[in-house]
Short mmCIF file of C-alpha atoms in Angstrom, two decimals:
data_model
loop_
_atom_site.label_atom_id
_atom_site.label_comp_id
_atom_site.label_asym_id
_atom_site.label_seq_id
_atom_site.Cartn_x
_atom_site.Cartn_y
_atom_site.Cartn_z
CA MET A 1 202.74 150.98 -92.15
CA ILE A 2 203.65 153.65 -94.71
CA SER A 3 200.72 155.54 -96.22
CA ASN A 4 200.80 157.77 -99.28
CA LYS A 5 198.81 160.22 -101.33
CA ALA A 6 200.37 159.36 -104.67
CA SER A 7 197.60 160.04 -107.17
CA PHE A 8 197.50 158.92 -110.81
CA ASP A 9 195.03 159.66 -113.58
CA MET A 10 194.29 157.64 -116.68
CA TYR A 11 196.70 159.61 -118.87
CA GLU A 12 199.61 159.13 -116.45
CA LEU A 13 198.93 155.40 -116.17
CA SER A 14 198.82 155.16 -119.96
CA VAL A 15 202.25 156.79 -120.11
CA ILE A 16 203.62 154.32 -117.55
CA PHE A 17 202.02 151.09 -118.78
CA GLY A 18 200.81 151.78 -122.31
CA GLU A 19 197.34 152.81 -123.38
CA ASP A 20 196.27 149.26 -124.27
CA ASN A 21 197.01 148.10 -120.72
CA VAL A 22 194.81 150.67 -118.98
CA ILE A 23 191.23 149.43 -118.81
CA CYS A 24 189.60 152.31 -116.97
CA ASP A 25 186.80 154.84 -117.19
CA ASP A 26 187.74 158.03 -119.02
CA THR A 27 187.40 160.03 -115.83
CA PHE A 28 189.48 157.63 -113.73
CA SER A 29 191.89 158.82 -111.05
CA CYS A 30 193.17 157.29 -107.81
CA LEU A 31 194.05 159.02 -104.57
CA SER A 32 196.84 156.71 -103.39
CA VAL A 33 198.50 153.33 -103.92
CA SER A 34 198.17 150.28 -101.65
CA THR A 35 199.59 146.76 -101.65
CA ASP A 36 197.47 145.61 -98.69
CA SER A 37 193.81 144.89 -99.33
CA ARG A 38 193.15 145.04 -95.58
CA LYS A 39 194.17 148.71 -95.48
CA ILE A 40 191.90 149.87 -98.31
CA SER A 41 189.60 152.68 -97.21
CA GLY A 42 188.51 154.19 -100.52
CA GLY A 43 190.07 155.71 -103.61
CA GLU A 44 193.20 153.54 -103.77
CA LEU A 45 194.93 151.82 -106.65
CA PHE A 46 195.48 148.28 -105.35
CA VAL A 47 198.67 146.55 -106.50
CA ALA A 48 198.27 142.76 -106.50
CA LEU A 49 201.72 141.54 -105.52
CA LYS A 50 202.61 137.86 -105.59
CA GLY A 51 204.96 136.30 -103.04
CA GLU A 52 206.15 132.84 -102.09
CA SER A 53 203.21 132.19 -99.78
CA PHE A 54 200.53 134.62 -101.01
CA ASP A 55 199.03 136.04 -104.16
CA GLY A 56 197.48 139.48 -104.08
CA HIS A 57 195.33 138.56 -107.06
CA ASP A 58 193.26 136.48 -104.64
CA LYS A 59 192.40 139.73 -102.82
CA VAL A 60 191.44 141.87 -105.81
CA ILE A 61 187.70 141.50 -105.25
CA ASP A 62 188.14 142.24 -101.54
CA ALA A 63 190.04 145.39 -102.46
CA PHE A 64 187.28 146.57 -104.76
CA ASP A 65 184.66 145.77 -102.12
CA SER A 66 186.61 147.92 -99.65
CA GLY A 67 186.71 150.91 -101.99
CA ALA A 68 189.69 150.48 -104.33
CA VAL A 69 189.06 152.31 -107.59
CA ALA A 70 191.43 150.17 -109.67
CA ALA A 71 193.79 147.20 -109.47
CA LEU A 72 197.22 146.76 -111.01
CA VAL A 73 197.29 143.08 -111.98
CA SER A 74 199.24 140.59 -114.03
CA LYS A 75 198.16 140.54 -117.67
CA ASP A 76 198.30 136.74 -117.61
CA TRP A 77 195.95 136.68 -114.62
CA TYR A 78 193.51 139.09 -116.27
CA ASP A 79 193.54 137.18 -119.55
CA SER A 80 192.76 133.97 -117.65
CA LEU A 81 189.50 135.36 -116.27
CA LYS A 82 186.55 133.76 -117.99
CA THR A 83 184.35 136.73 -117.16
CA LYS A 84 185.90 140.17 -117.07
CA PRO A 85 184.57 142.13 -114.06
CA ASN A 86 183.25 145.63 -114.60
CA ASN A 87 186.10 147.31 -112.72
CA ASN A 88 189.15 149.43 -113.55
CA TYR A 89 192.29 147.42 -114.27
CA ILE A 90 195.87 148.25 -115.18
CA LEU A 91 197.76 145.37 -116.74
CA CYS A 92 201.46 144.60 -116.64
CA LYS A 93 203.70 141.58 -117.03
CA ASP A 94 204.85 141.62 -113.40
CA THR A 95 203.13 143.62 -110.66
CA LEU A 96 206.32 143.98 -108.59
CA ASP A 97 207.96 145.63 -111.57
CA GLY A 98 204.76 147.66 -112.04
CA LEU A 99 204.95 148.94 -108.46
CA GLY A 100 208.49 150.11 -109.19
CA LYS A 101 207.34 151.95 -112.31
CA LEU A 102 204.63 153.76 -110.37
CA ALA A 103 207.19 154.76 -107.75
CA ARG A 104 209.74 156.01 -110.31
CA PHE A 105 207.07 158.12 -112.08
CA HIS A 106 206.02 159.61 -108.74
CA ARG A 107 209.60 160.20 -107.60
CA ASP A 108 210.31 162.18 -110.79
CA ARG A 109 207.54 164.63 -109.92
CA PHE A 110 209.85 166.13 -107.28
CA ARG A 111 213.11 168.04 -107.47
CA LEU A 112 214.96 167.31 -104.25
CA PRO A 113 218.13 165.56 -103.07
CA VAL A 114 217.59 161.80 -102.96
CA VAL A 115 220.43 159.98 -101.19
CA ALA A 116 220.62 156.23 -101.81
CA ILE A 117 222.60 154.21 -99.26
CA ALA A 118 223.85 150.75 -100.20
CA GLY A 119 226.57 148.49 -98.81
CA SER A 120 227.17 145.26 -96.93
CA ASN A 121 227.00 146.65 -93.39
CA GLY A 122 225.80 149.72 -91.57
CA LYS A 123 223.22 150.94 -94.08
CA THR A 124 220.52 151.51 -91.48
CA THR A 125 222.71 153.28 -88.93
CA THR A 126 224.24 155.43 -91.67
CA LYS A 127 220.75 156.28 -92.90
CA GLU A 128 219.62 157.19 -89.40
CA ILE A 129 222.63 159.41 -88.66
CA CYS A 130 222.36 161.01 -92.08
CA SER A 131 218.68 161.74 -91.43
CA SER A 132 219.52 163.12 -87.99
CA ILE A 133 221.81 165.62 -89.73
CA LEU A 134 219.56 166.54 -92.66
CA GLU A 135 216.43 166.91 -90.53
CA LEU A 136 218.02 169.95 -88.89
CA LYS A 137 217.66 171.80 -92.19
CA PHE A 138 215.25 169.85 -94.41
CA LYS A 139 212.02 167.97 -93.93
CA THR A 140 213.49 164.55 -94.73
CA LEU A 141 211.87 161.32 -95.88
CA LYS A 142 213.82 158.34 -94.58
CA THR A 143 213.47 154.61 -95.00
CA TYR A 144 211.04 153.15 -92.50
CA LYS A 145 212.30 150.08 -90.64
CA ASN A 146 213.46 147.51 -93.23
CA PHE A 147 211.67 148.99 -96.27
CA ASN A 148 214.81 148.66 -98.37
CA ASN A 149 213.81 146.08 -100.97
CA ARG A 150 211.80 145.99 -104.22
CA VAL A 151 208.55 146.41 -102.30
CA GLY A 152 209.68 148.72 -99.53
CA VAL A 153 211.66 151.22 -101.63
CA PRO A 154 208.73 151.94 -103.99
CA LEU A 155 206.39 152.36 -101.02
CA MET A 156 208.80 154.87 -99.49
CA LEU A 157 209.00 156.83 -102.74
CA LEU A 158 205.22 156.83 -103.15
CA SER A 159 204.98 158.54 -99.76
CA LEU A 160 206.84 161.58 -101.11
CA ASP A 161 204.79 164.76 -101.20
CA GLU A 162 205.44 168.45 -101.78
CA THR A 163 206.33 169.03 -98.12
CA TYR A 164 209.54 166.97 -98.30
CA GLU A 165 212.83 168.68 -99.07
CA ALA A 166 215.18 165.67 -99.03
CA ALA A 167 215.07 161.87 -98.95
CA VAL A 168 217.49 159.30 -97.52
CA LEU A 169 216.71 155.82 -98.78
CA GLU A 170 218.37 152.55 -97.90
CA ILE A 171 218.64 150.08 -100.77
CA GLY A 172 219.45 146.45 -100.04
CA THR A 173 220.17 143.34 -102.04
CA ASN A 174 220.39 139.60 -101.65
CA GLU A 175 220.73 138.58 -105.28
CA PRO A 176 222.32 139.97 -108.46
CA GLY A 177 220.49 142.82 -110.15
CA GLU A 178 218.60 144.28 -107.21
CA ILE A 179 220.82 147.34 -106.69
CA ALA A 180 220.52 148.16 -110.39
CA MET A 181 216.73 147.91 -110.23
CA LEU A 182 216.43 149.92 -107.02
CA SER A 183 218.79 152.60 -108.33
CA ASN A 184 216.61 152.97 -111.39
CA ILE A 185 213.50 153.25 -109.24
CA CYS A 186 215.05 155.79 -106.82
CA ASN A 187 216.80 157.87 -109.47
CA PRO A 188 219.13 159.15 -106.72
CA THR A 189 220.98 162.44 -106.93
CA HIS A 190 223.58 161.15 -104.47
CA GLY A 191 224.74 157.65 -103.58
CA LEU A 192 226.81 156.13 -100.80
CA ILE A 193 228.13 152.58 -100.43
CA THR A 194 229.12 151.89 -96.82
CA ASN A 195 231.51 149.01 -97.56
CA ILE A 196 232.01 145.77 -99.48
CA GLY A 197 231.79 142.76 -97.18
CA LYS A 198 230.79 139.12 -97.13
CA GLU A 199 227.00 139.26 -97.49
CA HIS A 200 224.43 137.03 -99.20
CA LEU A 201 227.15 134.76 -100.57
CA GLU A 202 224.51 132.15 -101.30
CA PHE A 203 223.66 134.18 -104.40
CA LEU A 204 226.45 136.76 -104.73
CA LEU A 205 229.05 133.97 -104.35
CA ASN A 206 232.11 135.95 -103.20
CA LEU A 207 233.48 139.43 -102.57
CA ASP A 208 233.83 140.04 -106.30
CA GLY A 209 230.14 139.29 -106.70
CA VAL A 210 229.25 141.58 -103.79
CA GLU A 211 231.35 144.39 -105.27
CA MET A 212 229.80 144.01 -108.70
CA GLU A 213 226.31 144.12 -107.21
CA GLU A 214 226.76 147.02 -104.81
CA THR A 215 228.69 149.26 -107.21
CA PHE A 216 225.83 149.28 -109.70
CA LEU A 217 224.83 152.32 -107.63
CA PHE A 218 228.03 154.11 -108.66
CA GLY A 219 227.40 153.10 -112.26
CA TYR A 220 223.91 154.55 -112.18
CA LEU A 221 225.11 157.82 -110.65
CA ARG A 222 227.85 158.12 -113.25
CA SER A 223 225.35 157.62 -116.09
CA LYS A 224 222.96 160.25 -114.70
CA GLY A 225 225.44 162.84 -113.46
CA GLY A 226 224.78 162.07 -109.80
CA ILE A 227 227.28 162.47 -106.99
CA ALA A 228 229.05 159.45 -105.51
CA LEU A 229 230.28 159.38 -101.90
CA ILE A 230 233.29 157.06 -101.79
CA ASN A 231 234.65 155.29 -98.72
CA MET A 232 238.42 155.49 -99.14
CA ASP A 233 239.00 153.14 -96.18
CA ASP A 234 237.43 150.28 -98.13
CA ASP A 235 240.07 148.78 -100.43
CA ARG A 236 237.53 147.80 -103.06
CA LEU A 237 235.54 151.02 -103.07
CA SER A 238 238.58 153.31 -103.09
CA ARG A 239 239.44 151.98 -106.56
CA TYR A 240 236.40 153.79 -107.97
CA GLU A 241 237.61 157.24 -106.91
CA PRO A 242 239.73 157.88 -110.04
CA ILE A 243 236.96 156.87 -112.47
CA LEU A 244 234.05 158.84 -110.99
CA ASP A 245 233.78 162.50 -111.92
CA ASN A 246 231.15 163.82 -109.52
CA LYS A 247 232.20 162.66 -106.07
CA LEU A 248 233.26 163.30 -102.52
CA SER A 249 235.64 160.79 -100.98
CA PHE A 250 235.79 160.27 -97.22
CA GLY A 251 237.82 158.33 -94.67
CA SER A 252 241.07 158.34 -92.74
CA ASN A 253 243.09 158.19 -95.95
CA ASP A 254 245.12 161.39 -96.55
CA SER A 255 243.75 161.61 -100.09
CA SER A 256 240.14 161.73 -98.86
CA GLY A 257 238.18 164.86 -99.63
CA LEU A 258 236.64 164.59 -96.17
CA LYS A 259 239.32 163.37 -93.80
CA ALA A 260 238.23 161.89 -90.48
CA SER A 261 239.77 160.31 -87.42
CA TYR A 262 238.25 159.06 -84.18
CA SER A 263 239.11 158.09 -80.63
CA PHE A 264 237.10 156.33 -77.92
CA ASP A 265 236.26 157.10 -74.32
CA GLU A 266 235.97 154.44 -71.60
CA THR A 267 232.43 153.54 -72.75
CA LEU A 268 233.69 153.13 -76.34
CA CYS A 269 231.73 156.12 -77.64
CA ALA A 270 233.70 157.81 -80.39
CA THR A 271 234.73 161.42 -80.73
CA ILE A 272 235.20 162.06 -84.44
CA SER A 273 237.36 164.82 -85.89
CA PHE A 274 236.69 166.04 -89.44
CA GLU A 275 238.64 168.12 -91.93
CA TYR A 276 236.86 169.30 -95.08
CA GLU A 277 238.41 172.00 -97.22
CA GLU A 278 239.00 174.84 -94.73
CA THR A 279 236.60 173.47 -92.12
CA LYS A 280 237.47 171.51 -88.99
CA LEU A 281 234.97 170.12 -86.50
CA SER A 282 234.51 167.36 -83.96
CA ALA A 283 231.44 165.48 -82.77
CA LYS A 284 230.85 162.83 -80.11
CA LEU A 285 228.54 159.89 -80.62
CA GLN A 286 226.14 158.72 -77.91
CA ILE A 287 226.40 155.07 -78.93
CA PRO A 288 229.44 152.79 -78.61
CA GLY A 289 231.34 150.92 -81.23
CA ILE A 290 233.63 151.11 -84.20
CA ALA A 291 230.87 150.57 -86.76
CA PRO A 292 228.75 153.56 -85.65
CA ALA A 293 231.84 155.79 -85.85
CA LEU A 294 232.42 154.72 -89.45
CA ASN A 295 228.73 155.18 -90.22
CA ALA A 296 228.81 158.70 -88.77
CA ILE A 297 231.76 159.62 -91.00
CA ALA A 298 229.83 158.46 -94.06
CA ALA A 299 226.74 160.40 -92.94
CA ALA A 300 228.83 163.53 -92.40
CA ALA A 301 230.00 163.28 -96.02
CA VAL A 302 226.36 163.59 -97.10
CA GLY A 303 225.96 166.67 -94.92
CA PHE A 304 229.03 168.34 -96.37
CA ILE A 305 228.15 167.58 -100.01
CA LEU A 306 224.70 169.09 -99.42
CA GLU A 307 226.45 172.19 -98.05
CA LEU A 308 225.12 172.05 -94.51
CA PRO A 309 227.01 174.14 -91.94
CA ALA A 310 229.65 172.28 -89.95
CA GLU A 311 227.88 172.97 -86.67
CA THR A 312 224.68 171.45 -88.07
CA ILE A 313 226.54 168.29 -89.07
CA ALA A 314 228.12 168.03 -85.62
CA GLN A 315 224.76 168.60 -83.94
CA GLY A 316 223.09 165.92 -86.07
CA ILE A 317 225.76 163.37 -85.15
CA GLU A 318 225.70 164.20 -81.45
CA ARG A 319 221.93 164.01 -81.10
CA PHE A 320 221.66 160.58 -82.74
CA ASN A 321 220.69 157.74 -80.41
CA ASN A 322 219.59 154.29 -81.55
CA GLN A 323 217.90 153.27 -78.29
CA ASP A 324 214.52 152.39 -79.78
CA ASP A 325 211.77 150.14 -78.39
CA SER A 326 212.51 147.07 -80.50
CA ASP A 327 213.81 143.91 -78.85
CA TYR A 328 216.59 143.45 -81.37
CA GLY A 329 219.24 146.11 -81.62
CA ARG A 330 222.18 147.60 -83.45
CA MET A 331 224.83 147.82 -80.73
CA LYS A 332 222.16 148.82 -78.21
CA VAL A 333 223.67 149.24 -74.74
CA ILE A 334 221.73 147.65 -71.87
CA ASN A 335 222.72 147.64 -68.22
CA TYR A 336 222.26 144.23 -66.59
CA LYS A 337 223.28 143.87 -62.94
CA ASP A 338 226.83 145.22 -63.00
CA CYS A 339 227.33 144.03 -66.58
CA ILE A 340 226.78 145.70 -69.95
CA ILE A 341 224.92 143.89 -72.71
CA LEU A 342 225.71 144.93 -76.26
CA ASN A 343 222.50 143.97 -78.06
CA ASP A 344 223.61 143.74 -81.69
CA THR A 345 221.04 141.14 -82.70
CA TYR A 346 219.46 142.84 -85.72
CA ASN A 347 221.48 140.80 -88.21
CA ALA A 348 224.92 139.40 -88.91
CA ASN A 349 227.36 138.51 -91.65
CA PRO A 350 231.12 137.88 -91.39
CA SER A 351 232.01 141.56 -91.83
CA SER A 352 229.61 142.85 -89.20
CA MET A 353 230.54 140.01 -86.82
CA MET A 354 234.19 141.01 -87.07
CA MET A 355 233.37 144.66 -86.37
CA SER A 356 231.24 143.78 -83.34
CA LEU A 357 233.93 141.50 -81.92
CA GLN A 358 236.48 144.28 -82.33
CA THR A 359 234.13 146.57 -80.41
CA LEU A 360 233.80 144.00 -77.61
CA ASP A 361 237.59 143.65 -77.54
CA LYS A 362 237.93 147.39 -76.88
CA MET A 363 235.50 147.42 -73.93
CA SER A 364 238.22 148.25 -71.43
CA SER A 365 235.71 149.32 -68.76
CA LYS A 366 234.76 145.67 -68.14
CA SER A 367 237.13 143.01 -66.88
CA ASN A 368 235.42 140.03 -68.53
CA LYS A 369 234.21 139.77 -72.12
CA ILE A 370 231.59 137.30 -73.33
CA ALA A 371 230.62 136.80 -76.96
CA VAL A 372 227.21 135.17 -77.55
CA LEU A 373 227.10 134.28 -81.23
CA GLY A 374 224.41 132.72 -83.39
CA ASP A 375 224.62 131.35 -86.92
CA MET A 376 225.13 133.61 -89.92
CA PHE A 377 222.75 132.88 -92.79
CA GLU A 378 222.93 133.13 -96.59
CA LEU A 379 226.61 132.27 -96.89
CA GLY A 380 226.17 129.36 -99.29
CA LYS A 381 229.22 127.16 -99.74
CA GLU A 382 231.30 129.59 -97.66
CA ALA A 383 229.26 128.95 -94.50
CA GLU A 384 231.62 126.39 -92.92
CA ALA A 385 234.77 128.43 -93.50
CA GLU A 386 233.23 131.72 -92.39
CA HIS A 387 231.86 130.28 -89.14
CA LEU A 388 235.24 128.73 -88.40
CA ASN A 389 236.97 132.07 -88.98
CA ILE A 390 234.55 133.99 -86.77
CA LEU A 391 234.79 131.45 -83.95
CA LEU A 392 238.58 131.57 -83.97
CA MET A 393 238.49 135.36 -83.93
CA ALA A 394 235.94 135.38 -81.10
CA ALA A 395 238.13 133.03 -79.06
CA ASN A 396 240.95 135.58 -79.33
CA PHE A 397 238.83 138.62 -78.48
CA ALA A 398 236.54 137.24 -75.76
CA ASP A 399 237.15 135.45 -72.48
CA GLU A 400 234.10 133.25 -73.08
CA VAL A 401 232.28 132.37 -76.31
CA LEU A 402 228.74 130.98 -76.18
CA LEU A 403 227.33 129.55 -79.40
CA LEU A 404 223.93 128.75 -80.90
CA GLY A 405 222.98 127.19 -84.23
CA ASP A 406 223.99 124.31 -86.48
CA ASN A 407 226.90 126.09 -88.17
CA MET A 408 228.32 127.29 -84.87
CA ARG A 409 227.98 123.75 -83.52
CA ALA A 410 230.02 122.41 -86.45
CA ALA A 411 232.68 125.09 -85.94
CA HIS A 412 232.81 124.29 -82.21
CA LYS A 413 233.29 120.59 -82.90
CA LYS A 414 236.06 121.28 -85.39
CA THR A 415 237.99 123.77 -83.26
CA GLY A 416 237.05 122.87 -79.70
CA LYS A 417 236.52 126.59 -79.09
CA GLY A 418 233.62 128.04 -77.14
CA GLN A 419 230.56 126.36 -75.61
CA HIS A 420 227.61 125.34 -77.74
CA PHE A 421 224.02 125.47 -76.46
CA GLU A 422 220.86 123.95 -77.88
CA ASN A 423 218.57 126.90 -77.25
CA HIS A 424 218.33 130.52 -76.17
CA GLU A 425 217.15 129.53 -72.71
CA GLY A 426 220.32 127.55 -72.01
CA ILE A 427 222.51 130.53 -72.88
CA ALA A 428 220.41 132.89 -70.76
CA GLU A 429 220.59 130.59 -67.74
CA TYR A 430 224.36 130.41 -68.12
CA LEU A 431 224.62 134.20 -68.35
CA LYS A 432 222.57 134.70 -65.18
CA ASN A 433 225.63 133.38 -63.36
CA ALA A 434 228.11 135.26 -65.54
CA THR A 435 231.26 136.72 -64.09
CA LEU A 436 230.61 140.10 -62.51
CA ASN A 437 231.69 143.19 -64.40
CA SER A 438 231.27 141.54 -67.79
CA ALA A 439 230.65 143.00 -71.24
CA ILE A 440 228.30 140.67 -73.11
CA LEU A 441 227.98 140.89 -76.89
CA VAL A 442 224.91 139.16 -78.35
CA LYS A 443 224.81 138.81 -82.14
CA GLY A 444 223.50 136.56 -84.91
CA SER A 445 221.54 136.60 -88.13
CA ARG A 446 217.96 137.83 -87.98
CA GLY A 447 216.58 134.32 -88.32
CA MET A 448 218.41 133.24 -85.16
CA LYS A 449 216.41 135.75 -83.06
CA MET A 450 219.27 136.17 -80.63
CA GLU A 451 217.34 138.95 -78.86
CA LYS A 452 215.50 136.12 -77.06
CA VAL A 453 218.62 135.67 -74.93
CA VAL A 454 218.51 139.34 -73.93
CA ASN A 455 214.77 139.25 -73.28
CA ILE A 456 215.07 136.26 -70.95
CA LEU A 457 217.81 137.98 -68.99
CA LEU A 458 215.68 141.11 -68.66
CA GLY A 459 212.61 139.12 -67.64
CA LYS A 460 210.56 140.03 -70.71
#
């Protein structure tokens, strides 16, 4: 869990929320901010968030009993109290919005590069490679795990202190307006959109909706004089290059400010060549796949715009390795018997599925290719068509396609492609007898928990 030492006094809270909404002692100050009443140890401002299955207002008294010095609560909740407790309260219309206001006020205390990373795919890997580069020169705050939403981003910003020299923050969305809100909270100096792909179509509807949502980041940067990093290999994003003044474009396109190309070795790890102004360099990734190569190019653009030496950028790329301890993975390579498992089970949408299948297709070191695919979520009315498209593509790229989930079952019935299984265990048992010398891609949306297949194979 992320901790912080973001302190606020009564005057600062009055500036943020209005004097009439700060019901505190004249000498009030807090030592940090917390959204979890179980983690209160003394001196915190407790923010009573409300979710679908919980309400932090039910824990306000517990927070005070544990040592919280004040609580940020809904004004409607406070007004509904028949007896007003003798505690310090800060009132706001919506506590989630209030958390964002606290974070923005705290963020503006610091003068440092803040890089916001948005996009449909590859945000986390881009953030990690970018951090791997920047950490060689700056003490860098980076997004922890999946803290990329309206709760997580403020908590990351609140953890800023005077020791940090840069921040790389992932900002995500699943409905219209979130990128605009998170951009306003982050107040980034630099912004990067990895790509525009088919994500969260349940609410964003189509690619036009995704583009409109994601590019709010560019709009914010333009309004504040920030620097946009533009992926010229994305047809939708490249259109913004002529209308943005402060920018660095990147990609394989000849018109890119940072021009990059890549080639793969037999393990599908990319060697990337860069040209930027008078500088040329190359760097080799430790992890396989097309997507990580593209993510590394985007991360390098951040390094160049922040004027890091070329050798530092190359070193940051080459030292990056995503082999963490989590069960799910982002193209995590696992040796299994004489096979290779590509554990790409963190999440999936049509764009990332296509990229992973292309990676599997290029695995020339293995004679047999198996795609294990679970359902993709949050596609709304496009779900049937997108699962059909992915299954047909998988049938072309892989020798065997193993399927899990209701949408994949429907696509299988309609096309006759692949084999559908009822559970993870059935797929794992099948794979235990897989053809020798196979490359096995395992991928699906987070809710499908496709890592269970990998865990069974590995005896976990």
